[in-house]
Amino acid sequence: MSNIFSLSQADAQKKIADVFSSADKFCYSQAELKGHNCYMVTDNMSALDCLGLIRGRQITNVLQNSIQGLSDKLSFLKLVDYKLEDFFNKDLQLLNADVVIQPFGMKDDRGDVIEQAFLPADLEIDMTKYQYLFQVAAELVMNAQIDAPKISTKSNVAKSLLVVEKNKNKGLVAISVIDHYGSLDCYKMLENIYAAHKDGFRDSMSKNSIGAGLGSAMIYEFVDSLVIGVIPDVMSRVTAILPYGVSEKKINQIQKSIHIIKG
């Protein structure tokens, strides 16, 4: 992996000091893990190893400097540290850009829902090079239309929301879906992703070996940061922060970050 995104520990500590008044929650290696409510800041951790740390439920956040820089990730963590409910606010700006919000119901056509959100956000939906954005949005919408209500015992809930935000200058797009079921199991989702990636995501795709879990694994394949949040029986939000308008070489060098937000 290239070092173009890497930071020294001293640089990371300075960025933490600039955002947080205390670094008590932060560690820089597995040997320093301080328990469940702990943030790891690291570099050169593979996508699979990043999953492995989180799925063991030892920590809830692994942060790596990447296209979405460490300072921005730290600012997000400070926000949800202060008020966790802010993550579930449909108007939350993750990239300091305009937010487009598109409500949808269980029977709405996914393609239409995505088009109605992507066009105002000035996102291309027909260009092959950006097809992954459509694929990620389609998977997130499908989860809210099919999986969330199937697991939940609730009925007649408010419409789900597709939330899209693009910051071309930062080379990033945030695609989120908020549902009002709150039935998401964060760790089960990560287990599905891990199952696909441990034997090689491309092979799993070609063999279709783990069924529906491949959709979540596909989302993870493209993200810079994956944020999974749930307030049980109230609402869930999954946010994929993805590269946009940057070189394929740089995309291939992305260091992934994962955040679990639980109410």
PDB file of C-alpha atoms in Angstrom:
ATOM      1  CA  MET A   1       0.000   0.000   0.000  1.00  0.00           C
ATOM      2  CA  SER A   2       1.185   3.479  -0.788  1.00  0.00           C
ATOM      3  CA  ASN A   3       2.061   5.871   2.008  1.00  0.00           C
ATOM      4  CA  ILE A   4       0.343   8.827   0.341  1.00  0.00           C
ATOM      5  CA  PHE A   5      -2.337   8.884   3.054  1.00  0.00           C
ATOM      6  CA  SER A   6      -0.156   7.885   5.998  1.00  0.00           C
ATOM      7  CA  LEU A   7       0.512  10.044   9.042  1.00  0.00           C
ATOM      8  CA  SER A   8       3.122   9.595  11.711  1.00  0.00           C
ATOM      9  CA  GLN A   9       1.846   8.970  15.226  1.00  0.00           C
ATOM     10  CA  ALA A  10       3.064  12.439  16.191  1.00  0.00           C
ATOM     11  CA  ASP A  11       1.041  13.982  13.336  1.00  0.00           C
ATOM     12  CA  ALA A  12      -2.010  11.974  14.342  1.00  0.00           C
ATOM     13  CA  GLN A  13      -1.646  13.028  17.970  1.00  0.00           C
ATOM     14  CA  LYS A  14      -1.443  16.677  16.922  1.00  0.00           C
ATOM     15  CA  LYS A  15      -4.616  16.383  14.868  1.00  0.00           C
ATOM     16  CA  ILE A  16      -6.369  14.743  17.820  1.00  0.00           C
ATOM     17  CA  ALA A  17      -5.191  17.544  20.102  1.00  0.00           C
ATOM     18  CA  ASP A  18      -6.509  20.119  17.621  1.00  0.00           C
ATOM     19  CA  VAL A  19     -10.009  18.593  17.709  1.00  0.00           C
ATOM     20  CA  PHE A  20     -10.336  16.905  21.122  1.00  0.00           C
ATOM     21  CA  SER A  21      -9.327  18.338  24.472  1.00  0.00           C
ATOM     22  CA  SER A  22      -8.244  14.865  25.593  1.00  0.00           C
ATOM     23  CA  ALA A  23      -6.715  11.862  23.827  1.00  0.00           C
ATOM     24  CA  ASP A  24      -7.772   9.398  26.545  1.00  0.00           C
ATOM     25  CA  LYS A  25     -10.023   7.419  24.195  1.00  0.00           C
ATOM     26  CA  PHE A  26      -7.410   7.039  21.474  1.00  0.00           C
ATOM     27  CA  CYS A  27      -4.891   4.296  20.817  1.00  0.00           C
ATOM     28  CA  TYR A  28      -2.500   3.609  17.956  1.00  0.00           C
ATOM     29  CA  SER A  29      -2.042  -0.169  17.949  1.00  0.00           C
ATOM     30  CA  GLN A  30      -3.885  -3.311  19.013  1.00  0.00           C
ATOM     31  CA  ALA A  31      -1.490  -3.644  21.940  1.00  0.00           C
ATOM     32  CA  GLU A  32      -2.810  -0.345  23.318  1.00  0.00           C
ATOM     33  CA  LEU A  33      -6.515  -1.199  23.151  1.00  0.00           C
ATOM     34  CA  LYS A  34      -8.267   0.296  26.159  1.00  0.00           C
ATOM     35  CA  GLY A  35     -11.627  -1.432  26.002  1.00  0.00           C
ATOM     36  CA  HIS A  36     -14.868  -1.131  24.102  1.00  0.00           C
ATOM     37  CA  ASN A  37     -15.235   2.649  24.066  1.00  0.00           C
ATOM     38  CA  CYS A  38     -11.917   3.221  22.373  1.00  0.00           C
ATOM     39  CA  TYR A  39     -10.886   4.827  19.066  1.00  0.00           C
ATOM     40  CA  MET A  40      -7.979   3.381  17.113  1.00  0.00           C
ATOM     41  CA  VAL A  41      -6.054   5.710  14.813  1.00  0.00           C
ATOM     42  CA  THR A  42      -3.767   3.772  12.533  1.00  0.00           C
ATOM     43  CA  ASP A  43      -2.257   3.494   9.056  1.00  0.00           C
ATOM     44  CA  ASN A  44      -1.704   0.715   6.527  1.00  0.00           C
ATOM     45  CA  MET A  45      -4.355  -1.524   8.064  1.00  0.00           C
ATOM     46  CA  SER A  46      -5.972  -3.715   5.420  1.00  0.00           C
ATOM     47  CA  ALA A  47      -9.694  -3.630   4.744  1.00  0.00           C
ATOM     48  CA  LEU A  48     -10.002  -7.126   6.243  1.00  0.00           C
ATOM     49  CA  ASP A  49      -7.993  -6.321   9.390  1.00  0.00           C
ATOM     50  CA  CYS A  50     -10.058  -3.189   9.929  1.00  0.00           C
ATOM     51  CA  LEU A  51     -13.186  -5.345   9.854  1.00  0.00           C
ATOM     52  CA  GLY A  52     -11.586  -7.880  12.180  1.00  0.00           C
ATOM     53  CA  LEU A  53     -10.992  -5.302  14.897  1.00  0.00           C
ATOM     54  CA  ILE A  54     -14.536  -3.993  14.836  1.00  0.00           C
ATOM     55  CA  ARG A  55     -16.302  -7.346  14.539  1.00  0.00           C
ATOM     56  CA  GLY A  56     -14.528  -8.510  17.696  1.00  0.00           C
ATOM     57  CA  ARG A  57     -16.478  -5.715  19.438  1.00  0.00           C
ATOM     58  CA  GLN A  58     -13.363  -4.513  21.181  1.00  0.00           C
ATOM     59  CA  ILE A  59     -13.699  -1.015  19.771  1.00  0.00           C
ATOM     60  CA  THR A  60     -16.272   0.904  17.780  1.00  0.00           C
ATOM     61  CA  ASN A  61     -14.093   3.156  15.617  1.00  0.00           C
ATOM     62  CA  VAL A  62     -11.046   2.531  13.442  1.00  0.00           C
ATOM     63  CA  LEU A  63      -9.771   5.683  11.767  1.00  0.00           C
ATOM     64  CA  GLN A  64      -7.256   5.907   8.967  1.00  0.00           C
ATOM     65  CA  ASN A  65      -6.180   9.026   7.089  1.00  0.00           C
ATOM     66  CA  SER A  66      -7.384   8.828   3.496  1.00  0.00           C
ATOM     67  CA  ILE A  67      -9.256  10.880   0.897  1.00  0.00           C
ATOM     68  CA  GLN A  68     -11.508  11.835   3.771  1.00  0.00           C
ATOM     69  CA  GLY A  69      -8.737  13.153   5.983  1.00  0.00           C
ATOM     70  CA  LEU A  70      -8.212  12.282   9.628  1.00  0.00           C
ATOM     71  CA  SER A  71      -9.141  15.776  10.813  1.00  0.00           C
ATOM     72  CA  ASP A  72     -12.594  15.496   9.214  1.00  0.00           C
ATOM     73  CA  LYS A  73     -13.126  12.057  10.732  1.00  0.00           C
ATOM     74  CA  LEU A  74     -12.133  13.343  14.151  1.00  0.00           C
ATOM     75  CA  SER A  75     -14.531  16.283  13.837  1.00  0.00           C
ATOM     76  CA  PHE A  76     -17.346  13.860  13.064  1.00  0.00           C
ATOM     77  CA  LEU A  77     -16.488  11.763  16.123  1.00  0.00           C
ATOM     78  CA  LYS A  78     -16.457  14.829  18.328  1.00  0.00           C
ATOM     79  CA  LEU A  79     -19.916  15.737  17.038  1.00  0.00           C
ATOM     80  CA  VAL A  80     -21.442  12.351  17.884  1.00  0.00           C
ATOM     81  CA  ASP A  81     -19.520  12.201  21.159  1.00  0.00           C
ATOM     82  CA  TYR A  82     -21.239  15.406  22.179  1.00  0.00           C
ATOM     83  CA  LYS A  83     -24.690  14.460  20.905  1.00  0.00           C
ATOM     84  CA  LEU A  84     -25.117  11.006  19.389  1.00  0.00           C
ATOM     85  CA  GLU A  85     -28.593  11.832  18.057  1.00  0.00           C
ATOM     86  CA  ASP A  86     -27.064  14.316  15.606  1.00  0.00           C
ATOM     87  CA  PHE A  87     -25.902  11.427  13.424  1.00  0.00           C
ATOM     88  CA  PHE A  88     -29.547  10.546  12.760  1.00  0.00           C
ATOM     89  CA  ASN A  89     -30.443  14.109  11.729  1.00  0.00           C
ATOM     90  CA  LYS A  90     -31.355  14.071   8.032  1.00  0.00           C
ATOM     91  CA  ASP A  91     -29.855  17.560   7.624  1.00  0.00           C
ATOM     92  CA  LEU A  92     -26.446  16.575   9.002  1.00  0.00           C
ATOM     93  CA  GLN A  93     -23.627  17.785   6.749  1.00  0.00           C
ATOM     94  CA  LEU A  94     -20.834  15.225   6.693  1.00  0.00           C
ATOM     95  CA  LEU A  95     -18.874  16.872   3.877  1.00  0.00           C
ATOM     96  CA  ASN A  96     -19.753  20.557   4.406  1.00  0.00           C
ATOM     97  CA  ALA A  97     -21.846  20.537   1.247  1.00  0.00           C
ATOM     98  CA  ASP A  98     -25.500  20.812   0.281  1.00  0.00           C
ATOM     99  CA  VAL A  99     -27.632  17.856   1.361  1.00  0.00           C
ATOM    100  CA  VAL A 100     -30.303  16.341  -0.907  1.00  0.00           C
ATOM    101  CA  ILE A 101     -33.041  14.366   0.884  1.00  0.00           C
ATOM    102  CA  GLN A 102     -35.366  11.993  -0.960  1.00  0.00           C
ATOM    103  CA  PRO A 103     -38.127  10.165   0.972  1.00  0.00           C
ATOM    104  CA  PHE A 104     -39.186   6.724  -0.232  1.00  0.00           C
ATOM    105  CA  GLY A 105     -41.552   3.940   0.716  1.00  0.00           C
ATOM    106  CA  MET A 106     -41.363   0.162   0.598  1.00  0.00           C
ATOM    107  CA  LYS A 107     -42.900  -0.101  -2.875  1.00  0.00           C
ATOM    108  CA  ASP A 108     -41.187   2.830  -4.580  1.00  0.00           C
ATOM    109  CA  ASP A 109     -38.992   2.031  -7.569  1.00  0.00           C
ATOM    110  CA  ARG A 110     -35.360   2.149  -6.437  1.00  0.00           C
ATOM    111  CA  GLY A 111     -34.086   3.547  -9.707  1.00  0.00           C
ATOM    112  CA  ASP A 112     -36.562   6.428  -9.552  1.00  0.00           C
ATOM    113  CA  VAL A 113     -35.713   7.164  -5.917  1.00  0.00           C
ATOM    114  CA  ILE A 114     -31.988   7.297  -6.669  1.00  0.00           C
ATOM    115  CA  GLU A 115     -32.442   9.438  -9.763  1.00  0.00           C
ATOM    116  CA  GLN A 116     -34.546  11.936  -7.803  1.00  0.00           C
ATOM    117  CA  ALA A 117     -31.727  12.252  -5.236  1.00  0.00           C
ATOM    118  CA  PHE A 118     -28.756  12.108  -7.591  1.00  0.00           C
ATOM    119  CA  LEU A 119     -29.878  14.703 -10.142  1.00  0.00           C
ATOM    120  CA  PRO A 120     -30.199  17.634  -7.660  1.00  0.00           C
ATOM    121  CA  ALA A 121     -26.840  16.582  -6.180  1.00  0.00           C
ATOM    122  CA  ASP A 122     -25.321  16.805  -9.677  1.00  0.00           C
ATOM    123  CA  LEU A 123     -24.250  13.171  -9.641  1.00  0.00           C
ATOM    124  CA  GLU A 124     -23.881  11.238 -12.873  1.00  0.00           C
ATOM    125  CA  ILE A 125     -26.004   8.097 -12.937  1.00  0.00           C
ATOM    126  CA  ASP A 126     -25.354   6.951 -16.498  1.00  0.00           C
ATOM    127  CA  MET A 127     -21.569   7.161 -16.656  1.00  0.00           C
ATOM    128  CA  THR A 128     -19.844   3.803 -16.199  1.00  0.00           C
ATOM    129  CA  LYS A 129     -17.049   5.263 -14.079  1.00  0.00           C
ATOM    130  CA  TYR A 130     -19.563   6.358 -11.435  1.00  0.00           C
ATOM    131  CA  GLN A 131     -21.781   3.273 -11.571  1.00  0.00           C
ATOM    132  CA  TYR A 132     -20.569   2.204  -8.125  1.00  0.00           C
ATOM    133  CA  LEU A 133     -22.373   5.204  -6.614  1.00  0.00           C
ATOM    134  CA  PHE A 134     -25.672   3.961  -8.026  1.00  0.00           C
ATOM    135  CA  GLN A 135     -24.927   0.408  -6.873  1.00  0.00           C
ATOM    136  CA  VAL A 136     -24.209   1.543  -3.309  1.00  0.00           C
ATOM    137  CA  ALA A 137     -27.341   3.690  -3.182  1.00  0.00           C
ATOM    138  CA  ALA A 138     -29.456   0.831  -4.575  1.00  0.00           C
ATOM    139  CA  GLU A 139     -28.188  -1.587  -1.936  1.00  0.00           C
ATOM    140  CA  LEU A 140     -28.842   0.864   0.901  1.00  0.00           C
ATOM    141  CA  VAL A 141     -32.353   1.644  -0.349  1.00  0.00           C
ATOM    142  CA  MET A 142     -33.120  -2.060  -0.787  1.00  0.00           C
ATOM    143  CA  ASN A 143     -32.028  -2.775   2.791  1.00  0.00           C
ATOM    144  CA  ALA A 144     -34.513  -0.183   4.076  1.00  0.00           C
ATOM    145  CA  GLN A 145     -37.317  -1.425   1.824  1.00  0.00           C
ATOM    146  CA  ILE A 146     -36.904  -5.154   2.412  1.00  0.00           C
ATOM    147  CA  ASP A 147     -34.544  -6.141   5.228  1.00  0.00           C
ATOM    148  CA  ALA A 148     -35.431  -3.547   7.883  1.00  0.00           C
ATOM    149  CA  PRO A 149     -39.215  -4.116   7.843  1.00  0.00           C
ATOM    150  CA  LYS A 150     -38.753  -7.891   7.636  1.00  0.00           C
ATOM    151  CA  ILE A 151     -36.766  -7.911  10.895  1.00  0.00           C
ATOM    152  CA  SER A 152     -38.818  -5.261  12.695  1.00  0.00           C
ATOM    153  CA  THR A 153     -42.141  -5.778  14.442  1.00  0.00           C
ATOM    154  CA  LYS A 154     -43.163  -2.175  13.711  1.00  0.00           C
ATOM    155  CA  SER A 155     -45.663  -1.162  11.058  1.00  0.00           C
ATOM    156  CA  ASN A 156     -46.897   2.089   9.535  1.00  0.00           C
ATOM    157  CA  VAL A 157     -43.575   3.801  10.125  1.00  0.00           C
ATOM    158  CA  ALA A 158     -42.531   7.072   8.507  1.00  0.00           C
ATOM    159  CA  LYS A 159     -40.953   6.920   5.074  1.00  0.00           C
ATOM    160  CA  SER A 160     -37.262   6.133   4.823  1.00  0.00           C
ATOM    161  CA  LEU A 161     -34.853   8.771   3.494  1.00  0.00           C
ATOM    162  CA  LEU A 162     -32.076   8.646   0.920  1.00  0.00           C
ATOM    163  CA  VAL A 163     -29.612  11.422   1.787  1.00  0.00           C
ATOM    164  CA  VAL A 164     -26.932  12.448  -0.709  1.00  0.00           C
ATOM    165  CA  GLU A 165     -24.126  14.968  -0.308  1.00  0.00           C
ATOM    166  CA  LYS A 166     -21.327  15.737  -2.767  1.00  0.00           C
ATOM    167  CA  ASN A 167     -18.180  17.764  -2.168  1.00  0.00           C
ATOM    168  CA  LYS A 168     -16.322  17.804  -5.467  1.00  0.00           C
ATOM    169  CA  ASN A 169     -13.416  19.783  -4.046  1.00  0.00           C
ATOM    170  CA  LYS A 170     -12.768  17.060  -1.467  1.00  0.00           C
ATOM    171  CA  GLY A 171     -13.357  14.293  -4.003  1.00  0.00           C
ATOM    172  CA  LEU A 172     -16.068  12.694  -1.862  1.00  0.00           C
ATOM    173  CA  VAL A 173     -19.731  11.750  -1.903  1.00  0.00           C
ATOM    174  CA  ALA A 174     -21.767  10.698   1.163  1.00  0.00           C
ATOM    175  CA  ILE A 175     -24.724   8.396   0.519  1.00  0.00           C
ATOM    176  CA  SER A 176     -26.943   7.583   3.489  1.00  0.00           C
ATOM    177  CA  VAL A 177     -30.212   5.817   4.117  1.00  0.00           C
ATOM    178  CA  ILE A 178     -32.208   6.502   7.267  1.00  0.00           C
ATOM    179  CA  ASP A 179     -35.062   4.172   8.208  1.00  0.00           C
ATOM    180  CA  HIS A 180     -37.490   4.363  11.120  1.00  0.00           C
ATOM    181  CA  TYR A 181     -37.419   0.699  12.091  1.00  0.00           C
ATOM    182  CA  GLY A 182     -34.227   0.608  14.164  1.00  0.00           C
ATOM    183  CA  SER A 183     -33.838  -3.098  13.429  1.00  0.00           C
ATOM    184  CA  LEU A 184     -30.307  -2.972  12.043  1.00  0.00           C
ATOM    185  CA  ASP A 185     -27.761  -5.283  13.683  1.00  0.00           C
ATOM    186  CA  CYS A 186     -24.469  -3.444  13.121  1.00  0.00           C
ATOM    187  CA  TYR A 187     -22.294  -6.437  13.903  1.00  0.00           C
ATOM    188  CA  LYS A 188     -24.284  -8.849  11.766  1.00  0.00           C
ATOM    189  CA  MET A 189     -23.794  -6.487   8.849  1.00  0.00           C
ATOM    190  CA  LEU A 190     -20.052  -6.465   9.509  1.00  0.00           C
ATOM    191  CA  GLU A 191     -20.016 -10.263   9.774  1.00  0.00           C
ATOM    192  CA  ASN A 192     -21.578 -10.463   6.317  1.00  0.00           C
ATOM    193  CA  ILE A 193     -18.947  -8.109   4.943  1.00  0.00           C
ATOM    194  CA  TYR A 194     -16.148 -10.026   6.655  1.00  0.00           C
ATOM    195  CA  ALA A 195     -17.409 -13.354   5.313  1.00  0.00           C
ATOM    196  CA  ALA A 196     -17.165 -12.052   1.756  1.00  0.00           C
ATOM    197  CA  HIS A 197     -13.793 -10.390   2.170  1.00  0.00           C
ATOM    198  CA  LYS A 198     -11.907 -13.078   4.064  1.00  0.00           C
ATOM    199  CA  ASP A 199     -11.761 -15.324   0.989  1.00  0.00           C
ATOM    200  CA  GLY A 200     -11.482 -12.457  -1.455  1.00  0.00           C
ATOM    201  CA  PHE A 201     -14.394 -10.234  -2.355  1.00  0.00           C
ATOM    202  CA  ARG A 202     -14.030 -10.714  -6.106  1.00  0.00           C
ATOM    203  CA  ASP A 203     -14.144 -14.508  -5.762  1.00  0.00           C
ATOM    204  CA  SER A 204     -17.198 -14.291  -3.508  1.00  0.00           C
ATOM    205  CA  MET A 205     -18.943 -12.117  -6.075  1.00  0.00           C
ATOM    206  CA  SER A 206     -18.228 -14.543  -8.894  1.00  0.00           C
ATOM    207  CA  LYS A 207     -19.374 -17.553  -6.845  1.00  0.00           C
ATOM    208  CA  ASN A 208     -22.276 -15.702  -5.154  1.00  0.00           C
ATOM    209  CA  SER A 209     -21.273 -17.774  -2.142  1.00  0.00           C
ATOM    210  CA  ILE A 210     -22.911 -15.848   0.712  1.00  0.00           C
ATOM    211  CA  GLY A 211     -26.091 -14.577  -0.876  1.00  0.00           C
ATOM    212  CA  ALA A 212     -27.545 -11.319   0.399  1.00  0.00           C
ATOM    213  CA  GLY A 213     -24.443 -10.445   2.412  1.00  0.00           C
ATOM    214  CA  LEU A 214     -22.648  -9.635  -0.811  1.00  0.00           C
ATOM    215  CA  GLY A 215     -24.561  -6.372  -1.074  1.00  0.00           C
ATOM    216  CA  SER A 216     -23.085  -5.039   2.160  1.00  0.00           C
ATOM    217  CA  ALA A 217     -19.670  -6.332   1.120  1.00  0.00           C
ATOM    218  CA  MET A 218     -19.956  -4.444  -2.159  1.00  0.00           C
ATOM    219  CA  ILE A 219     -20.654  -1.214  -0.260  1.00  0.00           C
ATOM    220  CA  TYR A 220     -17.536  -1.742   1.851  1.00  0.00           C
ATOM    221  CA  GLU A 221     -15.471  -2.446  -1.268  1.00  0.00           C
ATOM    222  CA  PHE A 222     -15.972   1.124  -2.463  1.00  0.00           C
ATOM    223  CA  VAL A 223     -16.010   3.192   0.752  1.00  0.00           C
ATOM    224  CA  ASP A 224     -13.469   5.478   2.301  1.00  0.00           C
ATOM    225  CA  SER A 225     -15.531   5.481   5.517  1.00  0.00           C
ATOM    226  CA  LEU A 226     -18.456   3.277   6.536  1.00  0.00           C
ATOM    227  CA  VAL A 227     -20.666   4.586   9.334  1.00  0.00           C
ATOM    228  CA  ILE A 228     -23.332   2.283  10.787  1.00  0.00           C
ATOM    229  CA  GLY A 229     -25.705   3.626  13.410  1.00  0.00           C
ATOM    230  CA  VAL A 230     -28.792   2.402  15.216  1.00  0.00           C
ATOM    231  CA  ILE A 231     -31.124   3.524  17.964  1.00  0.00           C
ATOM    232  CA  PRO A 232     -32.861   0.196  18.633  1.00  0.00           C
ATOM    233  CA  ASP A 233     -36.530   0.104  17.605  1.00  0.00           C
ATOM    234  CA  VAL A 234     -36.355   3.789  16.665  1.00  0.00           C
ATOM    235  CA  MET A 235     -34.178   4.335  13.609  1.00  0.00           C
ATOM    236  CA  SER A 236     -31.092   3.213  11.740  1.00  0.00           C
ATOM    237  CA  ARG A 237     -28.673   5.051   9.476  1.00  0.00           C
ATOM    238  CA  VAL A 238     -25.972   3.629   7.234  1.00  0.00           C
ATOM    239  CA  THR A 239     -23.631   6.111   5.578  1.00  0.00           C
ATOM    240  CA  ALA A 240     -21.098   5.308   2.892  1.00  0.00           C
ATOM    241  CA  ILE A 241     -18.508   8.008   2.242  1.00  0.00           C
ATOM    242  CA  LEU A 242     -17.109   7.317  -1.193  1.00  0.00           C
ATOM    243  CA  PRO A 243     -14.468   8.702  -3.543  1.00  0.00           C
ATOM    244  CA  TYR A 244     -15.665  10.874  -6.418  1.00  0.00           C
ATOM    245  CA  GLY A 245     -13.757  12.363  -9.316  1.00  0.00           C
ATOM    246  CA  VAL A 246     -10.345  11.106  -8.172  1.00  0.00           C
ATOM    247  CA  SER A 247      -7.939   8.853 -10.034  1.00  0.00           C
ATOM    248  CA  GLU A 248      -8.457   5.096 -10.039  1.00  0.00           C
ATOM    249  CA  LYS A 249      -4.936   4.682  -8.640  1.00  0.00           C
ATOM    250  CA  LYS A 250      -5.802   6.851  -5.648  1.00  0.00           C
ATOM    251  CA  ILE A 251      -9.097   5.020  -5.133  1.00  0.00           C
ATOM    252  CA  ASN A 252      -7.238   1.707  -5.020  1.00  0.00           C
ATOM    253  CA  GLN A 253      -4.990   3.062  -2.249  1.00  0.00           C
ATOM    254  CA  ILE A 254      -7.799   4.149   0.066  1.00  0.00           C
ATOM    255  CA  GLN A 255      -7.350   3.256   3.736  1.00  0.00           C
ATOM    256  CA  LYS A 256     -10.772   2.367   5.086  1.00  0.00           C
ATOM    257  CA  SER A 257     -12.344   3.596   8.300  1.00  0.00           C
ATOM    258  CA  ILE A 258     -15.320   2.145  10.180  1.00  0.00           C
ATOM    259  CA  HIS A 259     -17.572   3.796  12.764  1.00  0.00           C
ATOM    260  CA  ILE A 260     -20.287   2.128  14.848  1.00  0.00           C
ATOM    261  CA  ILE A 261     -22.788   4.571  16.369  1.00  0.00           C
ATOM    262  CA  LYS A 262     -25.183   3.066  18.914  1.00  0.00           C
ATOM    263  CA  GLY A 263     -27.937   4.700  20.907  1.00  0.00           C
TER     264      GLY A 263
END
